Amino acid sequence: MQRWPVLLFLAWVCLLFFAGIGLFMSGFLLTRIELASSSSCSDPLLPPPWQGQSLPPGSCWAPRRFSKAVLVIIDALRFEFARFNPAKASPLPYENKLSFLHHLATSQPRHARLYRFRADPPTATMQRIKGLTTGSLPTFIDVGSNFATYAIQEDNLLAQLVQNGRRVVFMGDDTWEGLFPEKFFRSYFFPSFNVKDLHTVDDGILQHLYPTVDSGEWDMLIAHFLGVDHCGHKHGPDHPEMAKKLTQMNEMLRSLVDHLGNDTLLLVAGDHGMTETGDHGGESEKEVNAALFVYSRTPLFGTGPPEEPEAIPQVNLVPTVALLLGVPIPYSNIGEVMAELFSGDGDTVSAALQQLSVYHINAKQVDRFLQSYSLVAQDLPAEQLQRLQELFSGAVEEHAQLLDQVQGATLVPPELQSRLGSLISRFQLYLREARAVCTQSWARFNSLRMVGGCTLIAASCLLCYMAAELAASSDSFYHSCLLYPLLWGLVVAVVLGLAHVLTQEGLDLLLVSSCAAAASQLGFFWHWWGQRRKRAFLVGSQPPLANIGIRQRLRAWLGLAFPMGILLFRCGAMFSDSFVVFEARVAPFLLASLVMLLVGKLHWDGRLTVPEGPKQQVLGFSSYRREMWYLLCLVAMLLVCVRLSGFFHQCREEIPQCRPSLFLSPLASLRNTRAKNLFYLLCVALLAGLVYAVRSWLRHYGNLNSSDPLVLFVRWGFPLVVLCIACYWAVVSSADDSLGKLQELVQVAVVAFPWAVYGLASMGLLLLLCNPMTVFAKDTRESAGSIVTPYLGVPSSEVDFLHVIPQIYKRMQESQKSRLERGSCKATIAAYGLGSVYSAALVIALTLLGFLLMLLHSERLSLAFLLLFLEAFVLLHIHTHARGLAGDAEPFSVPWYAVISWLLAASQFFYSTGHQPIFPAIHWNAAFVGFHLDHSTNLLPAVLVGANTFASHILFAVGCPLLLLWPFVCEMPSLQKKKPKKEPQEELQEVEEHMMEMRLRESPEKFSTALLQLGLKYLFVLGAQLLACVCAAMILRRHLMVWKVFAPKFLFESLGFVVSSICLLLGISLVMRVDCAVSTWFSRLQLR
């Protein structure tokens, strides 16, 4: 068996896809350019002075109103959490808990005010911190760095404060440490990533908050509380724990106000909101609708509050705080100053003039940024920049004229107030249109890279299809078809590398790898074309068989039409945002349709009907009827699994009538103790049932008879793993109810039990890798005759073994048959489990992976995993019996419908394990299964969250070789039926055919080629789905829903492809490892 060439060929194809994905991402998900410029007090941005205006010492650009400011960020403080409605008699747990804010706003209306604080998506914490400090907009790709923060290089509010000698003190979320290194006069950081921890960060802040405020050794104090956000992630907003946490925040604010001085500004803000399930990251109304509360002991506002709180963008906070504290506005800010905070205590005209002054400064700063940015990036539309310039110039000119008229006293007050109001509106119009232009233009695309990436992926799909067809016609084509492409790619990579060295330009590794991938593809197609012409010449010299060829080709195309039609429909529908939104329902429908079409085709071909003729009818009626009804029962079981899997779906915000599945929440969220216990017992019983089913299957095929370490682990390790998972579920579901010393024990158990599962599963996988043989051989040490080979002596070479191995297996069967017939014990070897040795290793590996993945999900999702294994089992049997009924003459080739249905099932269970291709639906809790404190690295939590998200992709990709192996495994049970008495020679011939998976050993080249062909078909279907998502994202890049629907779908599909392709290679590698072990086992076997 050729192992390394097959793996190398598949790995090369995967790398081609990876290069296409990377190239497309570099053109589709570009971040905006960050300017290195910084504002300073000496910048000529001051407006023309009017009478009485002066700039006191210590102020830049505008007179500062406050010497100190306290910014309290309550993470995920949705506007509904801060608003107080006294008319509600029975408020929800998150309503009317911040009563102190309402008390301040009503008792001191000119000192305090509540705003709707509109966050710009994405609503992830790190992106919101960037917006709150730079005044700019984060781009979509920044979401990927939410938990791998890097220092903000762009000019920001903290940098301006430090640059102007102000002392900044921080306490809370340690995300700020990575964003602003060495910017704090004093800091108290606390771990933030453990969303199950509601109190560590908040209690740490409260320990230092009041002493720090009283010390006075600060000019800007930032306190970032995380308890509300973590409570939302763990329990959701509608939970008693949320009421406790908000009440704690209310008492904190009440105490904090008592410690503030008259020269201090208090800002209480939420960085984003949360959905009804406690998630955030998207752009739904509840996610972007945060709260902002402003308070000062001195009067802030010239008028009372409006009836309905005003909505302001979060970026408006940056220029407002900067000018209130007397520091320059950050260079890249596009926010609009909150002018009502600059009214002062003067009359209406003085207040309006002061507001015009800060608007003028703000507009000049934004205009300077737009001019600088347009010179560097060239991505802001020229005509819109021209219009903005005209608006700015007109407003500045009118402001200068108005100030001259004010100083000359040529305007009467009514006319002056009208002119002032009109001019303020012009500045507001300019600032808001400038922000809108930037928002629209910062989705920058590199069309050339996008087209190049799309072309690479399309060419890779074509290569997979052509190579799969070549594999069917030639057993060893991949030897020559791999060498030339690799050489072409290597030459191109070397040439491009030398060109970069000679020109002294930066080496773009992504571009070089993409060019090398394209060159290797061209090398493959060039070599294929040359071989095709050679084959055509040879075929032309032989007698034509045109009629047979056309008929067979037509039949093959008809058999290919309906599975490819389903795939084409799925790919074409990726261009519809409605399909992507409702894909959780469409994928199961397509799977059921494909299976029903398969049954219909078998019926159309007459494979399910009784054969004609009285003798055939007597002999074949029961057989055909039994097979037909068995197939229909399997289809019915599949439809039931598909229907039941719909109970585990997560909801998207685009479907308002949808309600999330109750099975997605952990058992700890259930308040009914009896229901919790019943669900717990059901989950544990189903987990034990899975182990029982796997062990029964292995025992049925004889793979549990030996005393090898792997077999002993399956016997005793599997129940131990189930016990550890059950104990972990029990501890987690009751962790909140434990008190005192028991709480400490629970904290230890929450970490210990998952690590026990990790250790046991790793041990099992290691044993499987070291010795995957689950075969028991019983040697009676009596001679049973010699083995006839064309070689003399003991077989020593690989060629000898390839010929000898099938004969050894046949000799075992003959010996066993003769022993049964004579009732004696003269058999040389009795081997148990040899006919299912490949499948047994895969089943064991899938069970271990299933344990790990179930551990990373909530307890009740174990029901979904049971459905996953059951549906996969049913699909394998449907595939096996459909091939048997169709009379397939190519046992080494897996048909397309089987591969497509397998991948449709993987997509179906992506949704049925509580996932959606959106960021708010990611199960971040998986990162802390087995970890009580924060992680020291981002790699491990990324692996855990990725395994949780793509659990179905992992299981179906690793189990993909079962599509090839299962028909051979089912060969013996399907043929072991009572048949009429036959002649001994005929009966012996029939027995010899019952070789199960050892039939694969008869033709090692065909076995290798079959694995390669299966892998290529799997990659083709995956690549076709990926290509559809890539084309949809590229063509619809200006669509209204691109960042909400198409871009997340593309990212999840790309990551799913990477995970699936790697797991596919691992699954095929495991089969080859078993084959290597089988060869070694036969080489050590000596028959006398």
Coordinates of C-alpha atoms in Angstrom, one line a residue, residues 723-948:
L723 CA -17.9 8.3 35.1
C724 CA -15.6 11.3 35.1
I725 CA -17.9 13.2 32.7
A726 CA -20.9 12.3 34.8
C727 CA -19.2 13.6 38.0
Y728 CA -18.2 16.8 36.2
W729 CA -21.7 17.4 35.1
A730 CA -23.0 16.8 38.6
V731 CA -20.5 19.2 40.1
V732 CA -21.1 21.9 37.6
S733 CA -24.8 21.7 37.7
S734 CA -24.8 22.2 41.5
A735 CA -21.8 24.5 41.9
D736 CA -23.8 27.6 42.7
D737 CA -25.7 25.8 45.5
S738 CA -22.6 24.8 47.5
L739 CA -21.4 26.8 50.4
G740 CA -18.3 27.2 52.7
K741 CA -15.6 24.5 52.5
L742 CA -17.8 22.6 50.1
Q743 CA -17.4 25.4 47.6
E744 CA -13.6 25.0 47.7
L745 CA -13.9 21.3 47.1
V746 CA -16.3 22.0 44.2
Q747 CA -13.8 24.4 42.6
V748 CA -11.1 21.7 42.7
A749 CA -13.5 19.1 41.3
V750 CA -14.5 21.4 38.4
V751 CA -10.9 21.4 37.3
A752 CA -10.0 17.8 38.2
F753 CA -12.7 15.9 36.4
P754 CA -12.2 17.5 33.0
W755 CA -8.5 17.0 33.3
A756 CA -9.1 13.3 34.1
V757 CA -11.2 13.1 30.9
Y758 CA -8.5 14.9 28.9
G759 CA -5.9 12.5 30.3
L760 CA -7.9 9.3 29.7
A761 CA -8.9 10.3 26.2
S762 CA -5.3 11.3 25.3
M763 CA -4.1 7.9 26.7
G764 CA -6.6 6.1 24.6
L765 CA -5.6 8.0 21.4
L766 CA -2.0 7.3 22.2
L767 CA -2.6 3.6 22.6
L768 CA -4.6 3.6 19.4
L769 CA -1.6 5.3 17.6
C770 CA 1.0 3.0 19.0
N771 CA -0.8 -0.3 18.5
P772 CA -4.2 0.0 16.6
M773 CA -4.6 -3.8 16.2
T774 CA -7.7 -5.2 18.0
V775 CA -7.2 -8.7 16.7
F776 CA -7.0 -11.9 18.8
A777 CA -5.1 -14.8 17.3
K778 CA -5.4 -18.3 18.8
D779 CA -2.6 -20.7 17.8
T780 CA -3.1 -24.5 18.3
R781 CA 0.4 -25.1 16.9
E782 CA -0.8 -27.9 14.5
S783 CA 0.2 -27.9 10.9
A784 CA -2.6 -27.1 8.5
G785 CA -0.7 -27.3 5.3
S786 CA 1.6 -25.1 3.4
I787 CA 0.8 -21.8 1.8
V788 CA 1.3 -21.9 -2.0
T789 CA 3.3 -18.9 -3.3
P790 CA 5.4 -18.3 -6.4
Y791 CA 8.3 -17.7 -4.0
L792 CA 10.5 -20.2 -2.2
G793 CA 11.3 -20.0 1.4
V794 CA 9.9 -17.6 4.0
P795 CA 8.4 -14.5 2.5
S796 CA 10.7 -11.5 3.2
S797 CA 10.0 -8.7 0.8
E798 CA 6.9 -6.5 0.7
V799 CA 5.9 -8.0 -2.7
D800 CA 5.9 -11.4 -1.0
F801 CA 3.7 -10.2 1.8
L802 CA 1.2 -8.5 -0.6
H803 CA 0.7 -11.9 -2.2
V804 CA 0.8 -14.0 0.9
I805 CA -1.6 -12.0 3.2
P806 CA -4.8 -12.8 1.4
Q807 CA -3.8 -16.5 1.3
I808 CA -3.1 -16.5 5.0
Y809 CA -6.6 -15.1 5.7
K810 CA -8.2 -17.7 3.4
R811 CA -6.2 -20.4 5.1
M812 CA -7.6 -19.2 8.4
Q813 CA -11.1 -19.4 7.0
E814 CA -10.5 -22.9 5.6
S815 CA -9.1 -24.1 8.9
Q816 CA -12.0 -22.7 10.8
K817 CA -14.5 -24.3 8.4
S818 CA -12.7 -27.7 8.5
R819 CA -12.7 -27.6 12.3
L820 CA -16.4 -26.9 12.4
E821 CA -17.1 -29.7 10.0
R822 CA -14.9 -32.3 11.6
G823 CA -15.5 -31.2 15.2
S824 CA -11.8 -31.2 15.8
C825 CA -9.2 -28.6 16.9
K826 CA -6.7 -28.9 14.0
A827 CA -7.0 -25.2 13.0
T828 CA -3.7 -23.5 13.0
I829 CA -4.9 -20.0 13.7
A830 CA -8.2 -18.6 14.8
A831 CA -8.2 -14.8 14.3
Y832 CA -10.9 -12.7 15.8
G833 CA -11.6 -9.1 14.6
L834 CA -9.3 -9.2 11.6
G835 CA -12.2 -8.5 9.2
S836 CA -13.1 -5.2 10.9
V837 CA -9.7 -4.1 12.1
Y838 CA -9.7 -0.8 10.1
S839 CA -13.3 0.2 11.1
A840 CA -12.7 -0.7 14.8
A841 CA -9.8 1.7 15.1
L842 CA -11.9 4.5 13.6
V843 CA -14.9 3.7 15.8
I844 CA -12.7 3.8 18.9
A845 CA -11.1 7.1 17.8
L846 CA -14.5 8.7 17.1
T847 CA -15.8 7.6 20.5
L848 CA -12.9 9.2 22.3
L849 CA -13.3 12.4 20.3
G850 CA -17.0 12.3 21.0
F851 CA -16.2 12.2 24.7
L852 CA -14.0 15.2 24.5
L853 CA -16.4 17.2 22.4
M854 CA -19.4 16.4 24.6
L855 CA -17.3 17.6 27.6
L856 CA -16.9 21.0 25.9
H857 CA -20.7 21.4 25.4
S858 CA -23.5 21.9 27.9
E859 CA -24.8 18.7 29.4
R860 CA -28.1 18.4 27.5
L861 CA -26.3 18.7 24.2
S862 CA -25.1 15.2 24.7
L863 CA -28.5 14.2 23.3
A864 CA -27.6 16.0 20.1
F865 CA -24.3 14.0 20.0
L866 CA -26.2 10.8 20.4
L867 CA -28.3 11.7 17.4
L868 CA -25.2 12.5 15.5
F869 CA -23.7 9.1 16.1
L870 CA -27.0 7.4 15.3
E871 CA -27.5 9.3 12.1
A872 CA -24.0 8.6 11.0
F873 CA -24.6 4.9 11.6
V874 CA -27.8 5.0 9.7
L875 CA -26.2 6.8 6.8
L876 CA -23.5 4.2 6.6
H877 CA -26.0 1.4 6.4
I878 CA -28.1 3.2 3.8
H879 CA -25.0 3.7 1.7
T880 CA -24.1 0.0 2.1
H881 CA -27.5 -1.4 1.3
A882 CA -28.0 1.0 -1.6
R883 CA -24.8 -0.2 -3.2
G884 CA -25.8 -3.8 -2.6
L885 CA -29.2 -3.3 -4.2
A886 CA -27.7 -1.3 -7.1
G887 CA -25.2 -4.1 -7.8
D888 CA -22.2 -1.8 -7.8
A889 CA -19.3 -3.4 -9.5
E890 CA -16.8 -0.9 -8.1
P891 CA -16.4 -1.8 -4.4
F892 CA -13.3 0.4 -4.1
S893 CA -15.1 3.6 -5.2
V894 CA -17.4 5.6 -2.9
P895 CA -20.2 7.2 -4.9
W896 CA -20.8 10.9 -4.9
Y897 CA -24.1 10.7 -3.2
A898 CA -22.5 9.1 -0.1
V899 CA -19.9 11.9 0.2
I900 CA -22.4 14.7 -0.3
S901 CA -24.9 13.2 2.2
W902 CA -22.0 12.7 4.7
L903 CA -21.1 16.4 4.4
L904 CA -24.7 17.6 4.6
A905 CA -25.0 15.7 7.9
A906 CA -21.9 17.5 9.1
S907 CA -23.5 20.8 8.3
Q908 CA -26.8 19.8 9.8
F909 CA -25.2 18.9 13.2
F910 CA -23.1 22.2 13.2
Y911 CA -26.5 23.8 13.8
S912 CA -27.9 21.0 15.9
T913 CA -25.1 21.4 18.4
G914 CA -26.2 24.9 19.2
H915 CA -24.1 26.9 16.7
Q916 CA -24.7 29.5 14.1
P917 CA -22.2 31.2 11.7
I918 CA -22.3 34.4 13.7
F919 CA -20.0 35.6 16.5
P920 CA -22.5 36.1 19.3
A921 CA -23.4 32.3 19.0
I922 CA -19.8 31.2 19.8
H923 CA -19.7 29.1 23.0
W924 CA -16.9 31.0 24.8
N925 CA -17.5 28.9 28.0
A926 CA -15.8 26.0 26.3
A927 CA -12.4 27.8 26.9
F928 CA -12.7 27.2 30.6
V929 CA -13.7 23.5 30.8
G930 CA -11.1 22.3 33.2
F931 CA -9.6 25.7 33.9
H932 CA -10.6 27.8 36.9
L933 CA -8.4 30.8 36.4
D934 CA -7.4 32.7 33.3
H935 CA -5.2 31.2 30.6
S936 CA -1.6 32.1 30.2
T937 CA -1.7 31.8 26.4
N938 CA -4.4 32.3 23.8
L939 CA -3.6 29.1 21.9
L940 CA -5.3 26.7 24.3
P941 CA -8.6 28.6 24.7
A942 CA -8.7 29.0 20.9
V943 CA -8.3 25.2 20.4
L944 CA -11.0 24.5 22.9
V945 CA -13.5 27.0 21.5
G946 CA -12.7 25.9 18.0
A947 CA -13.3 22.2 18.9
N948 CA -16.6 23.2 20.5

